[in-house]
Amino acid sequence: ETGVTQSPTHLIKTRGQQVTLRCSSQSGHNTVSWYQQALGQGPQFIFQYYREEENGRGNFPPRFSGLQFPNYSSELNVNALELDDSALYLCASSLNVAGGYTFGSGTRLTVV
Amino acid sequence: EDQVTQSPEALRLQEGESSSLNCSYTVSGLRGLFWYRQDPGKGPEFLFTLYSAGEEKEKERLKATLTKKESFLHITAPKPEDSATYLCAVQAAGGYQKVTFGIGTKLQVIP
């Protein structure tokens, strides 16, 4: 049974650029959630996808967008990057919308 | 708005010195309360889910308990490998299933 895998592991981008982060869900999991974790803080909910549709969103602007594919893998896209977007981005999958998540190791994004 | 407050923010223990971490929460109808362990630069690792007041779960040196307003993570005779940040999170019933995290307790166990 594979876990949740994220790519890339580290990324450096310039302010104003766009970035795409990728996530492969744990086998059999149909729900994926994305979280942003700033240094020294707990993860903050960005949005959740269930069966390819967004079914919940946290307090993040529209320049944060996502996709879930038929194989339940997912992408997080961030446009017009700002310095404050520098954080660890975590993908988490679960079998359904309730219950504990399995997290990936995250993508460390640095915006300069 | 769901809220999770964890205390203390940091805890330093001698190996073998038992202690407890606290998680206070407010949520409009609790679906579940979760405990995770997070090592530096890694994603959180799932430990426990608690669903109702009075419930307890154990795993090795860890025991999680739940009341209507708080959860405790008891660490018995900790070892240096237990050093990590422990995150508490709640999921509300109904609607989409957002999970709200606290900022965590950073535990250091000294040999």
XYZ file of N, CA and C in Angstrom:
669
model
N 0.861 -1.208 0.000
C 0.000 0.000 0.000
C 0.882 1.237 0.000
N 0.739 2.071 -1.053
C 1.574 3.267 -1.107
C 0.918 4.357 -0.287
N 1.736 5.277 0.232
C 1.195 6.399 0.978
C 0.915 7.553 0.042
N 0.874 8.762 0.596
C 0.653 9.974 -0.174
C 2.013 10.524 -0.607
N 2.163 10.769 -1.893
C 3.429 11.306 -2.388
C 3.210 12.678 -2.999
N 4.128 13.594 -2.708
C 4.038 14.957 -3.212
C 5.298 15.311 -3.992
N 5.094 16.148 -5.010
C 6.248 16.617 -5.769
C 6.019 18.064 -6.212
N 7.106 18.865 -6.324
C 8.452 18.517 -5.873
C 8.557 18.614 -4.348
N 9.704 18.276 -3.794
C 9.881 18.380 -2.346
C 10.248 19.809 -1.944
N 11.001 20.476 -2.785
C 11.381 21.862 -2.528
C 11.252 22.663 -3.818
N 10.958 23.940 -3.668
C 10.756 24.804 -4.826
C 11.047 26.246 -4.429
N 11.767 26.943 -5.296
C 11.996 28.377 -5.081
C 11.411 29.117 -6.271
N 10.556 30.094 -5.992
C 9.909 30.876 -7.032
C 10.077 32.366 -6.717
N 9.899 33.164 -7.785
C 9.984 34.622 -7.651
C 8.585 35.194 -7.481
N 8.479 36.236 -6.679
C 7.188 36.916 -6.480
C 6.549 37.241 -7.824
N 5.241 36.957 -7.944
C 4.503 37.205 -9.171
C 4.391 35.994 -10.088
N 5.245 35.001 -9.868
C 5.189 33.796 -10.692
C 4.028 32.904 -10.282
N 3.840 31.846 -11.046
C 2.816 30.848 -10.792
C 3.495 29.517 -10.460
N 2.823 28.680 -9.638
C 3.412 27.393 -9.267
C 2.333 26.319 -9.255
N 2.723 25.105 -9.604
C 1.833 23.945 -9.533
C 2.485 22.882 -8.680
N 1.778 22.435 -7.666
C 2.244 21.372 -6.787
C 1.388 20.143 -7.039
N 1.993 18.955 -6.930
C 1.300 17.727 -7.276
C 1.241 16.741 -6.119
N 0.191 15.916 -6.137
C -0.043 14.981 -5.044
C -0.674 13.702 -5.593
N -0.113 12.585 -5.208
C -0.729 11.287 -5.510
C -1.314 10.721 -4.222
N -2.608 10.469 -4.235
C -3.297 10.011 -3.031
C -2.916 8.579 -2.683
N -3.149 8.223 -1.426
C -2.977 6.829 -1.020
C -3.994 5.980 -1.789
N -3.573 4.787 -2.162
C -4.418 3.895 -2.951
C -5.785 3.706 -2.298
N -6.857 3.909 -3.098
C -8.213 3.708 -2.590
C -8.845 4.924 -1.958
N -8.055 5.987 -1.733
C -8.595 7.197 -1.112
C -9.197 8.109 -2.169
N -10.451 8.561 -1.948
C -11.136 9.373 -2.951
C -11.258 10.844 -2.565
N -10.740 11.211 -1.422
C -10.823 12.589 -0.941
C -9.420 13.130 -0.708
N -9.171 14.329 -1.205
C -7.866 14.943 -0.998
C -8.056 16.373 -0.486
N -7.233 16.746 0.475
C -7.266 18.084 1.044
C -5.874 18.686 0.970
N -5.842 19.995 0.822
C -4.573 20.708 0.793
C -4.507 21.659 1.982
N -3.323 21.723 2.589
C -3.092 22.577 3.743
C -1.815 23.385 3.526
N -1.801 24.600 4.101
C -0.611 25.435 4.120
C -0.113 25.511 5.553
N 1.164 25.239 5.767
C 1.729 25.312 7.105
C 2.913 26.263 7.123
N 2.712 27.433 7.714
C 3.811 28.385 7.896
C 4.685 27.912 9.048
N 5.896 28.401 9.096
C 6.860 27.965 10.110
C 6.333 28.247 11.517
N 6.318 27.212 12.357
C 5.872 27.381 13.733
C 4.372 27.430 13.914
N 3.616 27.171 12.855
C 2.154 27.214 12.923
C 1.565 25.842 12.612
N 0.286 25.660 12.940
C -0.410 24.454 12.541
C -0.855 24.560 11.090
N -1.156 23.435 10.471
C -1.648 23.463 9.083
C -2.961 24.239 8.966
N -3.077 25.041 7.903
C -4.288 25.812 7.622
C -4.976 25.222 6.391
N -6.257 24.945 6.508
C -7.043 24.325 5.439
C -7.173 25.253 4.243
N -6.806 24.741 3.053
C -6.961 25.516 1.812
C -8.255 25.100 1.120
N -8.357 23.843 0.719
C -9.582 23.305 0.136
C -9.535 21.784 0.117
N -10.708 21.204 -0.191
C -10.854 19.759 -0.232
C -11.552 19.356 -1.530
N -11.143 18.238 -2.109
C -11.775 17.686 -3.296
C -12.282 16.277 -2.997
N -13.485 16.027 -3.466
C -14.104 14.710 -3.314
C -14.641 14.311 -4.674
N -14.145 13.212 -5.191
C -14.582 12.704 -6.501
C -14.541 13.800 -7.552
N -13.423 14.494 -7.619
C -13.081 15.484 -8.651
C -13.788 16.826 -8.503
N -14.540 17.022 -7.437
C -15.213 18.306 -7.242
C -14.779 18.933 -5.922
N -14.601 20.270 -5.927
C -14.272 20.982 -4.703
C -15.496 20.982 -3.803
N -15.342 20.519 -2.574
C -16.496 20.481 -1.668
C -16.227 21.226 -0.375
N -15.255 22.111 -0.375
C -14.997 22.936 0.796
C -13.759 23.777 0.571
N -13.757 24.990 1.129
C -12.647 25.909 0.940
C -12.426 26.714 2.202
N -11.172 26.929 2.547
C -10.823 27.763 3.689
C -10.675 29.211 3.265
N -10.093 30.036 4.135
C -9.967 31.472 3.883
C -8.743 31.791 3.024
N -8.734 31.309 1.834
C -7.651 31.580 0.891
C -8.229 32.248 -0.347
N -7.480 33.195 -0.957
C -7.996 33.924 -2.128
C -8.097 33.018 -3.349
N -8.832 33.498 -4.365
C -9.058 32.691 -5.580
C -7.790 32.350 -6.346
N -6.683 33.053 -6.094
C -5.459 32.696 -6.811
C -4.918 31.336 -6.368
N -5.500 30.778 -5.296
C -5.231 29.389 -4.912
C -6.336 28.533 -5.548
N -5.962 27.650 -6.445
C -6.952 26.805 -7.103
C -6.430 25.381 -7.173
N -7.338 24.448 -7.454
C -6.923 23.052 -7.465
C -7.686 22.219 -8.472
N -7.224 20.982 -8.589
C -7.873 20.000 -9.456
C -7.722 18.635 -8.813
N -8.712 17.784 -9.040
C -8.557 16.376 -8.698
C -8.865 15.577 -9.961
N -8.064 14.589 -10.243
C -8.193 13.809 -11.472
C -8.920 12.491 -11.210
N -9.365 11.808 -12.291
C -10.118 10.559 -12.113
C -9.385 9.514 -11.281
N -8.051 9.542 -11.280
C -7.316 8.572 -10.458
C -7.103 9.097 -9.037
N -7.781 10.209 -8.708
C -7.777 10.852 -7.387
C -6.478 11.578 -7.065
N -5.528 11.642 -8.007
C -4.386 12.509 -7.783
C -4.856 13.956 -7.864
N -4.015 14.890 -7.437
C -4.479 16.268 -7.312
C -3.367 17.257 -7.597
N -3.751 18.471 -7.947
C -2.822 19.585 -8.132
C -3.298 20.778 -7.320
N -2.340 21.539 -6.815
C -2.599 22.837 -6.216
C -1.878 23.868 -7.067
N -2.598 24.860 -7.547
C -2.018 25.937 -8.340
C -2.115 27.246 -7.562
N -1.037 27.982 -7.561
C -1.039 29.305 -6.930
C -0.529 30.306 -7.955
N -1.347 31.313 -8.246
C -0.977 32.379 -9.187
C -0.474 33.605 -8.430
N 0.255 34.440 -9.145
C 0.703 35.731 -8.598
C 1.291 35.563 -7.205
N 2.323 34.744 -7.092
C 2.910 34.410 -5.802
C 3.336 35.648 -5.018
N 3.085 35.582 -3.712
C 3.491 36.639 -2.786
C 4.501 36.050 -1.798
N 5.262 36.939 -1.163
C 6.274 36.471 -0.220
C 5.650 35.630 0.898
N 4.444 36.024 1.340
C 3.759 35.314 2.427
C 3.279 33.921 2.038
N 3.376 33.590 0.752
C 3.001 32.236 0.323
C 4.084 31.218 0.654
N 5.237 31.688 1.096
C 6.317 30.782 1.493
C 5.854 29.940 2.669
N 5.854 28.612 2.498
C 5.334 27.714 3.523
C 5.558 26.272 3.085
N 5.193 25.357 3.968
C 5.135 23.926 3.634
C 3.702 23.632 3.189
N 3.531 23.098 1.993
C 2.208 22.771 1.474
C 2.008 21.261 1.591
N 0.951 20.909 2.295
C 0.685 19.518 2.626
C -0.552 19.028 1.894
N -0.444 17.846 1.347
C -1.572 17.163 0.742
C -1.949 16.018 1.668
N -3.245 15.798 1.834
C -3.715 14.726 2.699
C -4.860 14.003 2.010
N -4.883 12.703 2.106
C -5.978 11.951 1.499
C -6.697 11.122 2.556
N -7.938 10.787 2.249
C -8.733 9.931 3.133
C -9.709 9.145 2.285
N -10.290 8.111 2.903
C -11.187 7.230 2.159
C -12.506 7.927 1.847
N -12.933 8.811 2.741
C -14.142 9.583 2.495
C -13.969 10.936 3.145
N -14.988 11.747 3.158
C -14.807 13.123 3.627
C -14.647 13.207 5.136
N -14.977 12.159 5.851
C -14.813 12.161 7.300
C -13.635 11.286 7.687
N -13.113 11.535 8.857
C -12.063 10.654 9.345
C -10.676 11.228 9.260
N -9.726 10.509 9.790
C -8.339 10.951 9.822
C -7.692 10.919 8.452
N -6.764 11.822 8.249
C -6.068 11.928 6.985
C -4.752 11.172 7.015
N -4.273 10.826 5.819
C -2.888 10.409 5.616
C -2.210 11.547 4.873
N -1.167 12.099 5.484
C -0.472 13.238 4.898
C 0.744 12.802 4.095
N 1.051 13.600 3.074
C 2.329 13.472 2.402
C 3.392 14.233 3.169
N 4.620 14.177 2.676
C 5.732 14.856 3.351
C 5.795 16.343 3.033
N 4.985 16.776 2.057
C 4.890 18.197 1.797
C 5.837 18.713 0.734
N 5.516 19.899 0.237
C 6.382 20.659 -0.667
C 6.751 21.950 0.039
N 8.049 22.180 0.192
C 8.519 23.432 0.800
C 8.672 24.472 -0.299
N 7.787 25.485 -0.279
C 7.812 26.563 -1.277
C 8.439 27.810 -0.659
N 9.422 28.337 -1.332
C 10.038 29.595 -0.924
C 9.820 30.609 -2.032
N 9.242 31.755 -1.702
C 9.009 32.829 -2.656
C 9.979 33.963 -2.326
N 10.765 34.349 -3.324
C 11.779 35.397 -3.099
C 11.498 36.625 -3.964
N -16.897 29.738 14.351
C -15.575 29.364 13.848
C -14.956 28.333 14.804
N -14.554 27.196 14.253
C -13.917 26.171 15.070
C -12.561 26.655 15.558
N -12.221 26.331 16.808
C -10.938 26.749 17.367
C -10.292 25.615 18.147
N -8.970 25.563 18.058
C -8.180 24.569 18.799
C -7.014 25.289 19.457
N -6.876 25.128 20.763
C -5.789 25.752 21.513
C -4.995 24.662 22.221
N -3.696 24.632 21.961
C -2.854 23.603 22.574
C -1.900 24.226 23.581
N -1.667 23.501 24.666
C -0.712 23.957 25.679
C 0.006 22.761 26.306
N 1.262 22.960 26.744
C 2.054 24.154 26.486
C 2.525 24.205 25.034
N 3.105 25.311 24.612
C 3.630 25.402 23.246
C 4.890 24.561 23.110
N 5.657 24.473 24.195
C 6.874 23.669 24.183
C 7.019 22.977 25.525
N 7.581 21.785 25.505
C 7.733 20.985 26.724
C 9.032 20.201 26.633
N 9.815 20.318 27.698
C 11.087 19.614 27.744
C 11.039 18.614 28.892
N 11.237 17.343 28.609
C 11.151 16.297 29.611
C 12.439 15.501 29.654
N 12.756 14.996 30.831
C 13.822 14.020 30.954
C 13.277 12.662 30.516
N 14.103 11.844 29.946
C 13.693 10.499 29.571
C 13.082 9.807 30.790
N 11.882 9.223 30.598
C 11.195 8.541 31.686
C 10.253 9.413 32.494
N 10.274 10.727 32.259
C 9.433 11.661 33.012
C 8.089 11.814 32.307
N 7.049 11.253 32.860
C 5.715 11.280 32.244
C 5.087 12.663 32.326
N 4.223 12.981 31.359
C 3.538 14.274 31.341
C 2.325 14.204 30.429
N 1.586 15.317 30.354
C 0.399 15.388 29.510
C 0.403 16.655 28.686
N -0.104 16.557 27.462
C -0.309 17.698 26.588
C -1.811 17.970 26.533
N -2.167 19.269 26.485
C -3.571 19.653 26.525
C -4.044 20.211 25.189
N -5.277 19.898 24.840
C -5.911 20.444 23.643
C -7.319 20.878 24.020
N -7.565 22.192 24.003
C -8.910 22.722 24.261
C -9.544 23.075 22.929
N -10.824 22.786 22.783
C -11.438 23.022 21.477
C -12.851 23.577 21.613
N -13.263 24.315 20.593
C -14.652 24.716 20.423
C -15.039 24.384 18.992
N -16.144 23.687 18.860
C -16.604 23.269 17.540
C -18.114 23.101 17.602
N -18.777 23.429 16.511
C -20.235 23.289 16.471
C -20.587 21.868 16.066
N -20.554 20.973 17.032
C -20.853 19.568 16.756
C -19.587 18.827 16.337
N -19.064 18.015 17.220
C -17.784 17.343 16.958
C -18.022 16.041 16.195
N -17.374 15.947 15.040
C -17.378 14.665 14.329
C -16.213 13.808 14.823
N -15.063 14.455 15.002
C -13.907 13.708 15.461
C -12.799 14.640 15.919
N -11.984 14.174 16.865
C -10.795 14.897 17.310
C -9.598 14.010 17.008
N -8.575 14.621 16.419
C -7.423 13.863 15.944
C -6.151 14.334 16.631
N -5.256 13.386 16.849
C -3.902 13.690 17.276
C -2.937 13.205 16.196
N -1.974 14.098 15.887
C -0.934 13.784 14.916
C 0.425 14.073 15.543
N 1.417 13.385 15.049
C 2.817 13.653 15.391
C 3.492 14.202 14.131
N 4.300 15.265 14.287
C 5.000 15.831 13.144
C 6.474 16.005 13.468
N 7.319 15.388 12.660
C 8.764 15.564 12.777
C 9.179 16.718 11.881
N 10.298 17.387 12.194
C 10.714 18.570 11.420
C 10.818 18.286 9.927
N 10.197 19.156 9.114
C 10.262 19.036 7.656
C 9.428 17.919 7.077
N 8.620 17.266 7.904
C 7.793 16.141 7.442
C 6.313 16.472 7.582
N 5.472 15.670 6.917
C 4.042 15.818 7.086
C 3.587 15.179 8.393
N 2.438 15.596 8.910
C 1.914 14.993 10.141
C 1.632 13.507 9.970
N 1.898 12.751 11.047
C 1.644 11.312 11.067
C 0.474 11.035 11.993
N -0.551 10.370 11.482
C -1.773 10.114 12.248
C -1.497 9.227 13.458
N -2.050 9.639 14.613
C -1.933 8.842 15.826
C -3.290 8.264 16.252
N -4.253 9.153 16.532
C -5.536 8.718 17.095
C -6.692 9.529 16.528
N -7.877 8.922 16.528
C -9.144 9.620 16.361
C -10.012 9.311 17.572
N -10.605 10.366 18.160
C -11.559 10.211 19.261
C -12.877 10.812 18.825
N -13.979 10.164 19.136
C -15.267 10.605 18.619
C -16.220 11.149 19.681
N -16.116 10.637 20.918
C -17.091 11.068 21.917
C -16.434 11.164 23.289
N -17.006 12.031 24.126
C -16.492 12.248 25.476
C -16.409 10.928 26.233
N -15.309 10.743 26.939
C -15.088 9.519 27.696
C -14.263 8.481 26.954
N -14.076 8.708 25.669
C -13.318 7.749 24.866
C -11.823 7.879 25.149
N -11.123 6.751 25.143
C -9.679 6.713 25.339
C -9.067 5.776 24.294
N -7.845 6.143 23.839
C -7.115 5.263 22.925
C -5.644 5.265 23.309
N -4.996 4.125 23.110
C -3.594 3.975 23.502
C -2.781 3.417 22.352
N -1.513 3.870 22.332
C -0.555 3.340 21.372
C 0.829 3.477 21.982
N 1.413 2.363 22.311
C 2.735 2.341 22.940
C 2.726 3.234 24.178
N 3.538 4.276 24.219
C 3.648 5.122 25.405
C 2.631 6.268 25.400
N 1.769 6.321 24.415
C 0.813 7.417 24.269
C -0.607 6.966 24.593
N -1.331 7.845 25.273
C -2.747 7.596 25.579
C -3.501 8.896 25.391
N -4.551 8.876 24.563
C -5.360 10.057 24.305
C -6.723 9.897 24.962
N -7.190 10.987 25.591
C -8.497 10.992 26.223
C -9.288 12.200 25.737
N -10.623 12.125 25.889
C -11.484 13.187 25.360
C -12.594 13.511 26.348
N -12.800 14.835 26.580
C -13.973 15.323 27.292
C -14.742 16.213 26.322
N -15.795 16.863 26.812
C -16.608 17.697 25.925
C -15.900 18.982 25.510
N -14.825 19.343 26.222
C -14.145 20.599 25.903
C -12.650 20.436 25.676
N -12.101 19.270 26.086
C -10.649 19.102 26.032
C -10.264 17.683 25.631
N -9.025 17.596 25.164
C -8.417 16.292 24.982
C -7.017 16.351 25.580
N -6.584 15.233 26.100
C -5.239 15.147 26.660
C -4.480 14.023 25.966
N -3.201 14.304 25.736
C -2.302 13.262 25.234
C -1.295 12.988 26.342
N -1.452 11.825 26.968
C -0.573 11.445 28.070
C 0.612 10.658 27.503
N 1.807 11.052 27.942
C 3.020 10.366 27.486
C 3.678 9.732 28.720
N 3.728 8.411 28.717
C 4.256 7.667 29.851
C 5.687 7.225 29.567
N 6.582 7.552 30.496
C 7.998 7.157 30.388
C 8.549 7.429 28.995
N 8.533 8.703 28.555
C 8.957 9.013 27.185
C 10.419 8.698 26.927
N 10.706 8.448 25.638
C 12.060 8.200 25.168
C 12.458 9.328 24.213
N 13.755 9.508 23.974
C 14.178 10.580 23.058
C 13.501 10.513 21.687
N 13.181 9.323 21.214
C 12.534 9.202 19.903
C 11.091 9.705 19.902
N 10.554 10.021 21.056
C 9.224 10.631 21.133
C 9.272 12.133 20.882
N 10.467 12.688 20.773
C 10.611 14.117 20.498
C 10.013 14.453 19.140
N 9.086 15.402 19.124
C 8.370 15.799 17.902
C 7.396 16.899 18.284
N 6.704 17.436 17.294
C 5.583 18.338 17.563
C 4.296 17.527 17.481
N 3.451 17.658 18.490
C 2.192 16.928 18.540
C 1.050 17.907 18.235
N 0.295 17.582 17.191
C -0.788 18.432 16.710
C -2.140 17.832 17.078
N -3.035 18.695 17.515
C -4.413 18.312 17.795
C -5.288 18.976 16.733
N -6.333 18.297 16.298
C -7.214 18.849 15.266
C -8.638 18.370 15.496
N -9.611 19.182 15.065
C -11.018 18.813 15.199
C -11.701 18.896 13.847
N -12.694 18.051 13.688
C -13.515 18.044 12.481
C -14.962 18.191 12.910
N -15.647 19.182 12.323
C -17.039 19.438 12.684
C -17.963 18.522 11.909
N -19.083 18.222 12.528
C -20.090 17.419 11.850
C -20.852 18.283 10.864
N -21.318 17.690 9.794
C -22.123 18.412 8.821
C -21.283 19.222 7.858
N -21.841 19.498 6.688
C -21.142 20.312 5.699
C -19.894 19.618 5.190
N -18.977 20.398 4.605
C -17.735 19.789 4.143
C -16.828 19.537 5.331
N -15.955 18.604 5.193
C -15.268 18.082 6.367
C -13.912 18.732 6.581
N -13.907 20.052 6.831
C -12.664 20.744 7.141
C -12.141 20.282 8.485
N -10.834 20.133 8.565
C -10.169 19.804 9.824
C -9.395 21.035 10.272
N -9.635 21.476 11.509
C -8.975 22.658 12.069
C -7.900 22.218 13.045
N -6.676 22.682 12.812
C -5.531 22.291 13.624
C -5.170 23.358 14.647
N -4.591 22.920 15.769
C -3.894 23.818 16.673
C -2.473 24.034 16.179
N -1.699 24.869 16.906
C -0.328 25.152 16.476
C 0.651 24.093 16.961
N 0.184 23.211 17.865
C 1.019 22.103 18.286
C 1.780 22.344 19.575
N 2.243 21.258 20.160
C 3.154 21.282 21.308
C 4.456 20.627 20.867
N 5.534 21.380 20.985
C 6.846 20.853 20.605
C 7.459 20.159 21.810
N 7.593 18.847 21.726
C 8.101 18.036 22.829
C 9.560 17.659 22.573
N 10.391 17.904 23.586
C 11.789 17.478 23.534
C 12.047 16.559 24.724
N 12.510 15.335 24.451
C 12.829 14.382 25.501
C 14.339 14.215 25.549
N 14.896 14.528 26.708
C 16.355 14.549 26.857
C 16.823 13.240 27.494
N 17.865 12.634 26.928
C 18.357 11.353 27.490
C 18.886 11.529 28.911
